[in-house]
Amino acid sequence: MNTIQKRRIRKIVLCSAVGILILGVVLKLTIEPADYYKSLYSQAEKAEKMVDKAVLGNDNGQYSEYTVSSFSEQVEKAKQTATEKTLKYSKIKVYYQDFREELKAFKKAANNNCLSEQEVASLREEGKSFEKTVQLSEGRSLKWCFNGKAVKNPAPVNLEVKPDSLYQQEFEYFAKDFGTTGSTIAFLHNGALPCTATVTLSYQTDLKDLQVYRYDGQTRKIGHLIRAEASDNHISFPISEGGVYFILEISAENAQNADKNPNEVVIDAVTQANQQKENEKTQSSSDMTAQTKSEADRSFALTASASASAPFVSSEKTAAKKYCTVEIRCDTVVDTGKLTNQAVAKYIPKDGVILAETKMEIAEGETAFEVLKRVTREEGIQMEFRSDPLYSGAYIEGINHLYELDGGSGSGWMYKVNGWFPNYGCSQYKLKDGDKMVWCYTCNIGKDVGDQYYDTHPDANPEYS
């Protein structure tokens, strides 16, 4: 075989390979799956693996829990649709194509608007205020604002916000039960912020006062009331953690709703929302598809007028509010040489004050544990507890990374109210208006912090000084 023949053969082989490659691409683009249901289920399984690999966090490149939860709900719907096979050919084809687009979007949905831990630390060291405006949608924006001096433990902050669609149904029933309307917004930051921030949101309203609640989709509970001040088509309110927030407009016209308990209302709202979701699952093929698109296309409803009125907070109601003060101290280990765990020395304030005396509004029957949990969350202070039958509820293991036994065999957290150390667990102590609660760290089962029951404790150490 001469050289010319060899070259000709090479060209033929090369052209054949290119032709096969082009044909493969064309077939991939034009040939439809033999079974869209099977293909949809396969895509859903692929999506589940992507969710499992997603790294949750508040740094760029990581994922928000809200983003993962939203996509996981779509994956679950896709698997159910693929299993039940209730849609006609044209509908399942569209569903399959839409889901593939959602899968592609999730790949690109990692955080991309975050402050790094180093940037937050710099703000604290320099004592600077931070402000940044982020876009919600066309014509709508939200401005972040917080003071670097208020940062206790620097950590990344995810600044991304978006109109909420994950709990839209729960919100609609929640607002309806109060006889009002409003909107929802999702802060994609995971967990507590390094410090309390003030957010200012574009919002058209003639009212001056709005109610804001944080909704926890995992526990299905509503957080404490947050006041939002409205002016010049904007509302401002403080937040201390990410998540979904329900915004309700307030009017004086339906004052009879003012006494409704938000936690009781949200239970009914969740029940109704779940029932609606169950009904959607059993709808006809066309209705199911239309509903799916409707849910995906829900927009951030910023409305200037209410179809009904929100609960009115009168001056009498404000006057009836109850308050306590909370303080957290670790004076006993200011001399960090006493610590048996030197790794926590960096968390000990020089003056022993983890939280200066802070005024907290309390609800009727709210316990010492509930208020501690709320204030540490609001102030961005780490706190860990466990359920312990010995204390008939919660036992506080650590606050601000200082744990029991870090200061010796008799060390741990105790609480006193109005100078008295209750001899029962914090989950059982109901706070009253005007109470002064102090959480203090002891190194000797209470003797060093003034516990009147010290001598009765079986592990008390009389040798300690």
Coordinates of C-alpha atoms in Angstrom, one line a residue:
M1 CA 0.0 0.0 0.0
N2 CA 1.5 3.3 -1.1
T3 CA 1.5 6.6 0.7
I4 CA -1.4 8.0 -1.3
Q5 CA -3.6 5.1 -0.5
K6 CA -2.8 5.3 3.2
R7 CA -3.7 9.0 3.3
R8 CA -7.0 8.3 1.5
I9 CA -7.9 5.6 4.0
R10 CA -7.1 7.9 6.9
K11 CA -9.4 10.6 5.4
I12 CA -12.2 8.1 5.0
V13 CA -11.9 6.9 8.6
L14 CA -11.7 10.5 9.9
C15 CA -14.8 11.6 7.9
S16 CA -16.7 8.5 9.1
A17 CA -15.9 9.2 12.7
V18 CA -17.0 12.9 12.3
G19 CA -20.2 11.8 10.6
I20 CA -21.0 9.3 13.4
L21 CA -20.4 12.0 16.0
I22 CA -22.6 14.5 14.2
L23 CA -25.3 11.9 13.8
G24 CA -25.1 11.1 17.5
V25 CA -25.6 14.8 18.3
V26 CA -28.5 15.1 15.9
L27 CA -30.2 12.0 17.3
K28 CA -29.8 13.2 20.8
L29 CA -31.4 16.5 19.9
T30 CA -34.3 15.0 17.9
I31 CA -35.1 11.6 19.2
E32 CA -37.5 11.7 22.1
P33 CA -37.3 9.4 25.1
A34 CA -39.3 6.2 24.7
D35 CA -41.0 6.8 28.0
Y36 CA -41.2 10.2 29.5
Y37 CA -42.3 8.9 32.9
K38 CA -39.2 6.6 33.0
S39 CA -37.0 9.5 31.9
L40 CA -38.5 11.9 34.5
Y41 CA -37.9 9.4 37.3
S42 CA -34.3 9.0 36.1
Q43 CA -33.9 12.8 36.2
A44 CA -35.4 13.0 39.6
E45 CA -33.0 10.4 40.9
K46 CA -30.1 12.4 39.4
A47 CA -31.5 15.5 41.1
E48 CA -31.6 13.7 44.5
K49 CA -27.9 12.9 44.2
M50 CA -27.2 16.6 43.4
V51 CA -29.1 17.6 46.5
D52 CA -27.2 15.1 48.6
K53 CA -23.9 16.5 47.4
A54 CA -24.9 20.2 47.9
V55 CA -22.8 21.8 50.7
L56 CA -24.9 23.9 52.9
G57 CA -23.4 27.2 54.1
N58 CA -23.3 30.9 53.8
D59 CA -20.1 31.2 51.7
N60 CA -20.1 31.8 47.9
G61 CA -20.3 28.4 46.2
Q62 CA -22.3 26.8 49.0
Y63 CA -26.0 26.3 49.1
S64 CA -28.8 27.9 51.1
E65 CA -31.1 25.6 53.0
Y66 CA -34.0 27.4 51.5
T67 CA -32.7 26.8 47.9
V68 CA -32.2 23.1 48.7
S69 CA -35.6 22.7 50.3
S70 CA -37.3 24.5 47.4
F71 CA -35.6 22.2 44.9
S72 CA -36.2 19.1 47.0
E73 CA -39.9 19.8 46.9
Q74 CA -39.8 19.9 43.1
V75 CA -37.9 16.7 43.0
E76 CA -40.4 15.0 45.3
K77 CA -43.3 16.2 43.0
A78 CA -41.4 14.9 40.0
K79 CA -40.9 11.4 41.5
Q80 CA -44.6 11.3 42.5
T81 CA -45.7 12.4 39.0
A82 CA -43.4 9.8 37.4
T83 CA -44.8 7.1 39.6
E84 CA -48.5 7.8 39.4
K85 CA -48.5 8.3 35.6
T86 CA -51.6 10.5 35.6
L87 CA -50.6 13.0 32.9
K88 CA -51.3 12.7 29.2
Y89 CA -48.4 12.5 26.7
S90 CA -48.3 16.2 25.9
K91 CA -48.4 17.2 29.5
I92 CA -45.8 14.7 30.8
K93 CA -43.5 15.9 27.9
V94 CA -43.8 19.5 29.1
Y95 CA -43.4 18.5 32.7
Y96 CA -40.2 16.5 31.8
Q97 CA -38.8 19.4 29.9
D98 CA -39.6 21.9 32.6
F99 CA -38.0 19.7 35.3
R100 CA -34.8 19.4 33.3
E101 CA -34.7 23.2 33.2
E102 CA -35.2 23.3 37.0
L103 CA -32.3 20.8 37.4
K104 CA -30.1 23.0 35.3
A105 CA -31.1 26.0 37.3
F106 CA -30.3 24.3 40.6
K107 CA -26.7 23.6 39.3
K108 CA -26.3 27.4 39.1
A109 CA -28.2 28.2 42.2
A110 CA -25.2 28.2 44.6
N111 CA -24.6 31.3 46.7
N112 CA -23.0 34.1 44.8
N113 CA -23.7 37.2 47.0
C114 CA -22.0 36.6 50.3
L115 CA -19.8 38.4 52.8
S116 CA -16.9 36.1 53.8
E117 CA -15.9 35.5 57.4
Q118 CA -12.8 37.6 56.8
E119 CA -14.8 40.5 55.5
V120 CA -17.2 40.4 58.5
A121 CA -14.1 40.2 60.8
S122 CA -12.7 43.3 59.1
L123 CA -15.9 45.2 59.7
R124 CA -15.8 44.3 63.4
E125 CA -12.1 45.2 63.8
E126 CA -12.6 48.5 62.0
G127 CA -16.0 49.2 63.7
K128 CA -17.6 50.0 60.4
S129 CA -21.2 50.0 59.4
F130 CA -22.2 47.8 56.4
E131 CA -24.8 48.7 53.9
K132 CA -25.8 47.0 50.6
T133 CA -28.8 47.0 48.4
V134 CA -29.8 43.8 46.6
Q135 CA -32.5 43.3 44.0
L136 CA -35.6 41.3 44.7
S137 CA -37.2 41.7 41.3
E138 CA -37.6 44.5 38.8
G139 CA -38.4 47.7 40.6
R140 CA -38.1 46.1 44.1
S141 CA -35.1 46.0 46.3
L142 CA -33.9 45.4 49.8
K143 CA -31.1 47.2 51.7
W144 CA -29.0 45.5 54.4
C145 CA -27.6 47.5 57.3
F146 CA -25.6 46.4 60.3
N147 CA -22.9 47.7 62.6
G148 CA -19.6 45.8 62.6
K149 CA -19.2 46.7 66.3
A150 CA -22.2 44.5 67.1
V151 CA -20.5 41.4 65.6
K152 CA -19.5 38.9 68.3
N153 CA -18.3 36.0 66.3
P154 CA -17.4 36.7 62.7
A155 CA -19.1 34.3 60.2
P156 CA -20.1 34.4 56.5
V157 CA -23.3 36.2 55.6
N158 CA -25.5 35.3 52.7
L159 CA -27.1 38.6 51.5
E160 CA -29.4 37.0 48.9
V161 CA -33.1 37.5 49.2
K162 CA -36.0 36.4 47.1
P163 CA -39.8 36.3 47.0
D164 CA -41.0 33.3 48.9
S165 CA -42.8 30.5 47.1
L166 CA -42.1 27.6 49.3
Y167 CA -44.6 28.5 52.0
Q168 CA -46.9 30.8 50.0
Q169 CA -49.9 28.7 50.8
E170 CA -49.3 28.7 54.5
F171 CA -48.9 32.4 54.4
E172 CA -52.2 33.0 52.5
Y173 CA -54.2 31.0 55.0
F174 CA -52.3 32.7 57.9
A175 CA -53.1 36.2 56.6
K176 CA -56.7 35.2 55.8
D177 CA -57.3 34.0 59.3
F178 CA -56.2 37.4 60.6
G179 CA -58.5 39.1 58.1
T180 CA -55.6 40.8 56.3
T181 CA -53.1 40.5 53.4
G182 CA -49.4 41.2 52.9
S183 CA -46.5 39.3 51.5
T184 CA -43.6 36.9 52.2
I185 CA -39.9 37.2 51.7
A186 CA -37.1 34.6 52.0
F187 CA -33.7 35.5 53.4
L188 CA -31.4 32.8 52.1
H189 CA -28.8 33.1 54.9
N190 CA -28.7 29.8 56.9
G191 CA -29.2 30.2 60.7
A192 CA -28.3 33.1 62.9
L193 CA -26.6 36.2 61.6
P194 CA -23.3 37.4 63.2
C195 CA -25.4 40.3 64.6
T196 CA -28.8 41.8 64.3
A197 CA -29.3 43.6 61.0
T198 CA -31.9 46.1 59.9
V199 CA -33.4 45.5 56.5
T200 CA -35.3 48.1 54.5
L201 CA -37.7 46.7 51.8
S202 CA -39.5 48.4 49.0
Y203 CA -43.2 48.2 50.0
Q204 CA -46.1 50.4 48.9
T205 CA -48.6 51.0 51.8
D206 CA -50.4 53.9 53.4
L207 CA -50.0 52.4 56.8
K208 CA -47.3 53.3 59.3
D209 CA -47.0 50.0 61.2
L210 CA -46.8 46.4 60.0
Q211 CA -46.4 43.1 61.8
V212 CA -43.6 40.7 60.8
Y213 CA -43.2 37.1 61.9
R214 CA -40.5 34.5 61.1
Y215 CA -42.0 31.2 60.0
D216 CA -40.0 28.0 60.7
G217 CA -41.0 25.5 58.0
Q218 CA -39.3 22.7 59.9
T219 CA -41.2 23.1 63.2
R220 CA -44.2 24.9 61.6
K221 CA -44.1 27.6 64.2
I222 CA -44.2 31.3 64.2
G223 CA -41.6 33.4 65.8
H224 CA -42.1 36.4 68.1
L225 CA -43.7 39.6 66.7
I226 CA -41.4 42.1 64.9
R227 CA -42.5 45.6 64.3
A228 CA -42.0 47.0 60.9
E229 CA -42.0 50.8 60.4
A230 CA -43.4 52.1 57.1
S231 CA -42.6 55.4 55.3
D232 CA -42.0 56.6 51.8
N233 CA -43.0 53.3 50.2
H234 CA -40.5 51.4 52.3
I235 CA -40.6 49.3 55.5
S236 CA -37.8 48.6 57.9
F237 CA -37.5 45.9 60.5
P238 CA -34.7 44.0 62.4
I239 CA -33.7 40.4 61.7
S240 CA -31.3 38.2 63.6
E241 CA -31.5 35.0 61.4
G242 CA -32.3 33.9 57.9
G243 CA -35.5 32.2 56.8
V244 CA -39.0 33.0 55.6
Y245 CA -40.7 36.1 57.0
F246 CA -44.5 36.8 56.9
I247 CA -45.4 40.5 56.5
L248 CA -48.9 41.5 57.6
E249 CA -50.5 44.9 57.1
I250 CA -52.2 46.4 60.2
S251 CA -55.4 48.3 60.2
A252 CA -57.7 49.6 63.0
E253 CA -60.9 48.4 61.3
N254 CA -60.9 44.8 62.5
A255 CA -59.6 45.1 66.1
Q256 CA -61.4 41.9 67.1
N257 CA -58.5 39.9 65.5
A258 CA -55.9 41.5 67.7
D259 CA -56.2 38.9 70.4
K260 CA -55.6 35.9 68.1
N261 CA -52.6 33.8 69.0
P262 CA -50.3 33.7 66.0
N263 CA -49.1 30.2 66.9
E264 CA -52.6 28.9 67.0
V265 CA -53.5 30.6 63.7
V266 CA -50.4 29.1 62.0
I267 CA -51.4 25.6 63.1
D268 CA -54.7 26.0 61.3
A269 CA -53.0 27.6 58.3
V270 CA -50.5 24.7 57.9
T271 CA -53.4 22.2 58.2
Q272 CA -55.3 24.0 55.4
A273 CA -52.2 24.4 53.3
N274 CA -51.5 20.7 53.6
Q275 CA -55.1 19.8 52.7
Q276 CA -54.8 22.0 49.6
K277 CA -51.6 20.3 48.6
E278 CA -53.3 16.9 49.0
N279 CA -56.2 18.1 46.9
E280 CA -53.7 19.2 44.2
K281 CA -52.2 15.7 44.0
T282 CA -55.6 14.2 43.1
Q283 CA -56.6 16.8 40.5
S284 CA -56.9 16.0 36.9
S285 CA -53.9 15.9 34.6
S286 CA -54.4 19.3 33.1
D287 CA -55.3 20.9 36.4
M288 CA -52.2 19.4 38.1
T289 CA -50.0 20.8 35.4
A290 CA -51.6 24.2 35.5
Q291 CA -51.3 24.2 39.3
T292 CA -47.6 23.3 39.1
K293 CA -46.9 26.2 36.7
S294 CA -49.0 28.5 38.9
E295 CA -47.0 27.7 42.0
A296 CA -43.7 28.1 40.1
D297 CA -44.8 31.5 38.8
R298 CA -46.1 33.0 42.0
S299 CA -44.7 36.5 42.4
F300 CA -43.8 38.6 45.4
A301 CA -47.2 40.2 46.2
L302 CA -46.6 43.8 47.4
T303 CA -50.1 45.2 47.6
A304 CA -51.1 48.8 48.6
S305 CA -54.5 47.9 50.0
A306 CA -55.9 45.1 52.1
S307 CA -59.1 43.3 51.3
A308 CA -59.7 43.0 55.0
S309 CA -58.1 44.4 58.1
A310 CA -55.2 43.1 60.2
P311 CA -55.2 42.9 64.0
F312 CA -55.0 46.3 65.5
V313 CA -52.5 46.9 68.2
S314 CA -54.0 49.5 70.4
S315 CA -52.3 51.6 73.1
E316 CA -54.0 49.5 75.7
K317 CA -52.5 46.4 74.2
T318 CA -49.1 48.0 74.2
A319 CA -49.5 49.0 77.8
A320 CA -50.3 45.5 78.7
K321 CA -47.1 44.1 77.4
K322 CA -44.8 42.2 79.8
Y323 CA -41.1 42.4 80.0
C324 CA -38.2 40.8 81.8
T325 CA -34.4 41.4 81.7
V326 CA -31.8 38.8 80.8
E327 CA -28.1 38.8 81.6
I328 CA -25.5 36.1 80.8
R329 CA -22.2 36.1 82.8
C330 CA -19.1 34.0 83.2
D331 CA -17.2 36.0 85.9
T332 CA -15.9 32.8 87.5
V333 CA -13.6 32.0 84.6
V334 CA -12.4 35.5 83.7
D335 CA -9.2 34.2 85.0
T336 CA -8.9 31.7 82.2
G337 CA -6.2 29.8 84.1
K338 CA -9.1 28.1 86.0
L339 CA -10.3 26.5 82.8
T340 CA -9.7 22.8 82.4
N341 CA -10.4 23.2 78.7
Q342 CA -8.1 26.0 77.5
A343 CA -9.5 25.8 74.0
V344 CA -12.5 27.9 75.1
A345 CA -10.4 30.7 76.6
K346 CA -10.8 32.8 73.5
Y347 CA -14.6 33.0 74.1
I348 CA -14.3 34.4 77.6
P349 CA -15.0 38.2 77.7
K350 CA -12.5 40.1 79.8
D351 CA -15.3 41.5 82.0
G352 CA -17.2 38.2 82.2
V353 CA -20.3 39.7 80.5
I354 CA -21.5 37.6 77.5
L355 CA -24.8 39.5 77.4
A356 CA -25.3 42.7 79.2
E357 CA -28.7 43.2 80.9
T358 CA -31.2 43.1 78.0
K359 CA -34.9 43.9 78.1
M360 CA -37.1 41.2 76.5
E361 CA -40.8 41.2 75.9
I362 CA -42.4 38.0 77.3
A363 CA -45.6 36.2 76.5
E364 CA -47.9 34.8 79.1
G365 CA -46.5 31.6 80.5
E366 CA -43.2 31.9 78.7
T367 CA -40.4 30.0 80.5
A368 CA -36.9 30.9 81.4
F369 CA -35.6 28.4 78.8
E370 CA -37.8 29.8 76.0
V371 CA -36.6 33.4 76.8
L372 CA -33.0 32.3 76.9
K373 CA -33.4 30.5 73.6
R374 CA -34.9 33.5 72.0
V375 CA -32.5 36.1 73.3
T376 CA -29.4 34.0 72.3
R377 CA -30.8 33.6 68.9
E378 CA -31.6 37.3 68.5
E379 CA -28.2 38.3 69.8
G380 CA -26.3 35.7 67.8
I381 CA -24.9 34.0 70.9
Q382 CA -24.2 30.2 70.6
M383 CA -26.3 28.1 72.9
E384 CA -26.7 24.3 73.1
F385 CA -29.1 22.3 75.2
R386 CA -30.4 18.8 75.6
S387 CA -33.6 17.2 76.8
D388 CA -33.0 15.8 80.3
P389 CA -35.8 14.1 82.4
L390 CA -33.9 15.0 85.6
Y391 CA -34.6 18.7 84.9
S392 CA -38.1 18.0 83.4
G393 CA -37.1 19.5 80.1
A394 CA -34.1 21.4 78.8
Y395 CA -30.7 21.3 80.3
I396 CA -28.3 24.0 79.2
E397 CA -25.0 22.4 78.1
G398 CA -23.2 25.4 76.8
I399 CA -23.4 29.1 76.1
N400 CA -21.0 31.1 73.9
H401 CA -19.0 27.9 73.4
L402 CA -18.4 27.6 77.2
Y403 CA -19.7 24.1 78.3
E404 CA -20.3 22.2 81.5
L405 CA -17.0 20.7 82.8
D406 CA -14.9 23.3 80.9
G407 CA -14.2 24.9 84.3
G408 CA -13.8 21.7 86.3
S409 CA -15.8 18.8 87.6
G410 CA -18.4 21.1 89.3
S411 CA -18.8 23.6 86.5
G412 CA -21.8 24.4 84.3
W413 CA -24.6 26.9 83.7
M414 CA -27.1 28.0 86.3
Y415 CA -29.9 30.6 86.4
K416 CA -31.3 32.9 89.0
V417 CA -34.4 35.1 88.9
N418 CA -34.5 38.2 91.1
G419 CA -31.5 36.9 93.0
W420 CA -33.0 33.5 93.7
F421 CA -31.8 30.2 92.2
P422 CA -34.8 28.0 91.5
N423 CA -34.4 24.4 92.5
Y424 CA -36.0 23.1 89.3
G425 CA -35.3 23.2 85.6
C426 CA -35.5 26.3 83.4
S427 CA -38.2 24.7 81.3
Q428 CA -40.5 24.7 84.3
Y429 CA -39.9 28.3 85.5
K430 CA -42.5 30.7 84.1
L431 CA -41.3 34.3 84.0
K432 CA -43.4 37.2 85.2
D433 CA -43.5 40.9 84.3
G434 CA -40.5 42.7 85.8
D435 CA -38.4 39.5 86.5
K436 CA -34.6 39.8 86.3
M437 CA -33.0 36.6 85.0
V438 CA -29.3 36.0 85.1
W439 CA -27.5 33.0 83.7
C440 CA -24.2 32.5 85.3
Y441 CA -21.4 30.0 85.0
T442 CA -20.3 28.2 88.1
C443 CA -17.1 26.3 88.8
N444 CA -18.4 24.7 92.0
I445 CA -22.1 23.7 91.6
G446 CA -23.3 27.2 92.6
K447 CA -21.2 28.1 95.7
D448 CA -19.1 30.7 93.7
V449 CA -22.2 32.4 92.3
G450 CA -24.3 32.5 95.5
D451 CA -26.7 29.5 95.1
Q452 CA -28.6 29.2 98.3
Y453 CA -29.0 25.4 97.7
Y454 CA -25.3 24.8 97.4
D455 CA -25.0 22.9 100.7
T456 CA -27.7 20.4 99.7
H457 CA -26.1 19.3 96.5
P458 CA -24.5 15.8 96.8
D459 CA -21.5 16.8 94.7
A460 CA -20.7 20.0 96.6
N461 CA -17.0 20.5 97.4
P462 CA -16.5 22.4 100.7
E463 CA -12.8 22.6 99.9
Y464 CA -13.4 24.9 96.9
S465 CA -12.5 28.5 97.2

